[in-house]
Structure formats: C-alpha cells, structure tokens
C-alpha cells in the first residue's frame, strides 16, 4: 500500500482544529491506519493549539503527515523559532504545559527541529504495521495483501497513470471482490457448496475479529 506524505497549509485559528482532525481521520482511513486515528487526532489538536497559544492567532502554519518506517509521523510547522515547546510536569492546576505533556504521554516519541525560517514540532505514533508498505490486521491480512497484489497486477498496470490514494483504495476493493468471485466459481466447479463456504468464511471472520478486539 502506498502512503505518500502530504501537507496542508492553514492559519492557526481555533476553528481550524476540527477540520484538520477530520482530514487526518479520512487520510488514515485511506492508509488503513484506523487504529491510530484517535491518537493522531488528539496529537494534531494539541500541536496546533500549542501554536495558537504560544506563537499567536493567525500564524501561517503547515500540518504534514507521513510515515517513518512503520511509525506515523505528524509535524506542525510554524515560522517562530523562539517559542519552543517544552514538556512540563504540569499539575492539574497548571494553565500551560499540559498539551505537550499529553503528546509526550501518548506518542511513541516527539521533538522539535529548528530551521532558518521555521520550527517543526513533531511526534511519531507506533502502528501495528509489519512493514512500511504493509497492512495492519495480522498475518491473514498480510497474506491477503500479497495475494491481491499478484491477482490485481494487470488491473494496477492499466490504471497506473491515474493512481491516487482514493483510486488505489477503490481498485484494491474491486480486486478483492473479483478474487472472491473467482474463488466461488472455483469451489462450485469442484463440487463444493458455495453458500456453505460463505457461511464458514463469515464465521471464521467474526471469530477472529472478536479475538482481535479482546486483545486490544
């Protein structure tokens, strides 16, 4: 799965936080990283709020999201290299410091990079990806991904010049449907009951999904 870096420029205003959270949620859904959505949205809220509070309303800011290996990386760029975020031991009564303390608590790691013209405050979140271009969901999803990659190679080549994250996701879904349809034809050709096979597959899927939820 391709997870190309993306960024979005905006002005640091409170009303921008909710749309940014929605954009991050939609992007992570396309990337197959739904499990990281809540944590990522919270980090975006705190990093942007940090700019609003300590740099100023209306500051030209950029949100950048990418992958660093199997980690999800979130960056917020702003032009003020003097207002450096710090991780404070903020008490319940503190008015400041809690935002970055929260990021430090929920992120795998975080930091600040200073450039000549900007500051980059970043954090990285661990995911359950087994490889940077792989999928979450365990060995079964990895096997299915490898199967669909080979099965859909002709379709992928046909649409390579039109590839976008949205189109890639749609192509993958169509390829999965094609593969399931062909497997049902194969079962029928070999004298197997198609309805029974579908019921067994559904039962196995629900049992594994429940087991996965119990482990979380």
PDB file of N, CA and C in Angstrom, residues 1 25 33-34 37 39 41 43 46 63 76 87 90 108 114 117 126 148 154 161-162 166-167 173 190 209:
ATOM      1  N   UNK A   1       0.841  -1.193   0.000  1.00  0.00           N
ATOM      2  CA  UNK A   1       0.000   0.000   0.000  1.00  0.00           C
ATOM      3  C   UNK A   1       0.875   1.242   0.000  1.00  0.00           C
ATOM      4  N   UNK A  25      -8.424  12.021   9.949  1.00  0.00           N
ATOM      5  CA  UNK A  25      -9.185  10.775  10.060  1.00  0.00           C
ATOM      6  C   UNK A  25      -9.413  10.147   8.691  1.00  0.00           C
ATOM      7  N   UNK A  33      -5.027   2.820   8.536  1.00  0.00           N
ATOM      8  CA  UNK A  33      -4.491   3.013   9.884  1.00  0.00           C
ATOM      9  C   UNK A  33      -5.576   3.529  10.827  1.00  0.00           C
ATOM     10  N   UNK A  34      -6.767   2.941  10.729  1.00  0.00           N
ATOM     11  CA  UNK A  34      -7.876   3.393  11.571  1.00  0.00           C
ATOM     12  C   UNK A  34      -7.534   3.298  13.053  1.00  0.00           C
ATOM     13  N   UNK A  37      -6.244   6.497  14.563  1.00  0.00           N
ATOM     14  CA  UNK A  37      -6.988   7.723  14.297  1.00  0.00           C
ATOM     15  C   UNK A  37      -7.181   8.586  15.535  1.00  0.00           C
ATOM     16  N   UNK A  39      -5.653   8.705  18.461  1.00  0.00           N
ATOM     17  CA  UNK A  39      -4.414   9.264  18.996  1.00  0.00           C
ATOM     18  C   UNK A  39      -3.857  10.337  18.079  1.00  0.00           C
ATOM     19  N   UNK A  41      -5.515  12.249  15.941  1.00  0.00           N
ATOM     20  CA  UNK A  41      -6.351  13.443  16.019  1.00  0.00           C
ATOM     21  C   UNK A  41      -6.049  14.248  17.281  1.00  0.00           C
ATOM     22  N   UNK A  43      -3.191  14.331  18.913  1.00  0.00           N
ATOM     23  CA  UNK A  43      -1.884  14.970  18.739  1.00  0.00           C
ATOM     24  C   UNK A  43      -1.998  16.206  17.848  1.00  0.00           C
ATOM     25  N   UNK A  46      -3.455  19.070  19.881  1.00  0.00           N
ATOM     26  CA  UNK A  46      -2.532  19.653  20.856  1.00  0.00           C
ATOM     27  C   UNK A  46      -1.405  20.425  20.174  1.00  0.00           C
ATOM     28  N   UNK A  63       0.481  21.616   8.467  1.00  0.00           N
ATOM     29  CA  UNK A  63       0.390  20.265   9.020  1.00  0.00           C
ATOM     30  C   UNK A  63       0.933  19.296   7.981  1.00  0.00           C
ATOM     31  N   UNK A  76       3.959  19.772  12.730  1.00  0.00           N
ATOM     32  CA  UNK A  76       3.327  21.087  12.608  1.00  0.00           C
ATOM     33  C   UNK A  76       4.446  22.110  12.455  1.00  0.00           C
ATOM     34  N   UNK A  87       8.275  20.179  27.560  1.00  0.00           N
ATOM     35  CA  UNK A  87       7.474  19.168  28.236  1.00  0.00           C
ATOM     36  C   UNK A  87       7.543  19.453  29.730  1.00  0.00           C
ATOM     37  N   UNK A  90       3.271  19.309  34.368  1.00  0.00           N
ATOM     38  CA  UNK A  90       2.131  20.188  34.627  1.00  0.00           C
ATOM     39  C   UNK A  90       1.180  19.556  35.620  1.00  0.00           C
ATOM     40  N   UNK A 108       4.783   7.851  20.636  1.00  0.00           N
ATOM     41  CA  UNK A 108       5.929   6.977  20.812  1.00  0.00           C
ATOM     42  C   UNK A 108       7.184   7.809  21.082  1.00  0.00           C
ATOM     43  N   UNK A 114      14.688  22.911  14.540  1.00  0.00           N
ATOM     44  CA  UNK A 114      14.792  24.326  14.200  1.00  0.00           C
ATOM     45  C   UNK A 114      15.474  24.486  12.853  1.00  0.00           C
ATOM     46  N   UNK A 117      14.127  29.311   8.825  1.00  0.00           N
ATOM     47  CA  UNK A 117      12.884  30.063   8.624  1.00  0.00           C
ATOM     48  C   UNK A 117      11.674  29.483   9.327  1.00  0.00           C
ATOM     49  N   UNK A 126       3.382   4.757  17.144  1.00  0.00           N
ATOM     50  CA  UNK A 126       3.597   3.373  16.737  1.00  0.00           C
ATOM     51  C   UNK A 126       2.325   2.819  16.102  1.00  0.00           C
ATOM     52  N   UNK A 148      -3.686 -10.387  -3.318  1.00  0.00           N
ATOM     53  CA  UNK A 148      -4.358  -9.376  -4.132  1.00  0.00           C
ATOM     54  C   UNK A 148      -3.367  -8.573  -4.952  1.00  0.00           C
ATOM     55  N   UNK A 154      -2.531  -6.878 -13.270  1.00  0.00           N
ATOM     56  CA  UNK A 154      -2.973  -6.413 -14.590  1.00  0.00           C
ATOM     57  C   UNK A 154      -3.831  -5.167 -14.466  1.00  0.00           C
ATOM     58  N   UNK A 161      -1.219   5.184 -14.513  1.00  0.00           N
ATOM     59  CA  UNK A 161      -1.065   6.605 -14.808  1.00  0.00           C
ATOM     60  C   UNK A 161      -2.109   7.463 -14.102  1.00  0.00           C
ATOM     61  N   UNK A 162      -3.185   6.837 -13.576  1.00  0.00           N
ATOM     62  CA  UNK A 162      -4.240   7.584 -12.902  1.00  0.00           C
ATOM     63  C   UNK A 162      -4.201   7.401 -11.399  1.00  0.00           C
ATOM     64  N   UNK A 166      -7.127   7.615  -3.359  1.00  0.00           N
ATOM     65  CA  UNK A 166      -8.536   7.221  -3.411  1.00  0.00           C
ATOM     66  C   UNK A 166      -8.768   6.159  -4.470  1.00  0.00           C
ATOM     67  N   UNK A 167      -8.180   6.357  -5.651  1.00  0.00           N
ATOM     68  CA  UNK A 167      -8.338   5.374  -6.718  1.00  0.00           C
ATOM     69  C   UNK A 167      -7.681   4.058  -6.347  1.00  0.00           C
ATOM     70  N   UNK A 173     -10.308  -2.630  -3.514  1.00  0.00           N
ATOM     71  CA  UNK A 173     -11.603  -3.203  -3.142  1.00  0.00           C
ATOM     72  C   UNK A 173     -12.204  -4.001  -4.293  1.00  0.00           C
ATOM     73  N   UNK A 190     -15.610 -27.430  -8.410  1.00  0.00           N
ATOM     74  CA  UNK A 190     -15.091 -28.630  -7.745  1.00  0.00           C
ATOM     75  C   UNK A 190     -16.135 -29.283  -6.845  1.00  0.00           C
ATOM     76  N   UNK A 209     -12.241 -11.568  14.378  1.00  0.00           N
ATOM     77  CA  UNK A 209     -12.448 -10.155  14.703  1.00  0.00           C
ATOM     78  C   UNK A 209     -12.710  -9.977  16.192  1.00  0.00           C
TER      79      UNK A 209
END
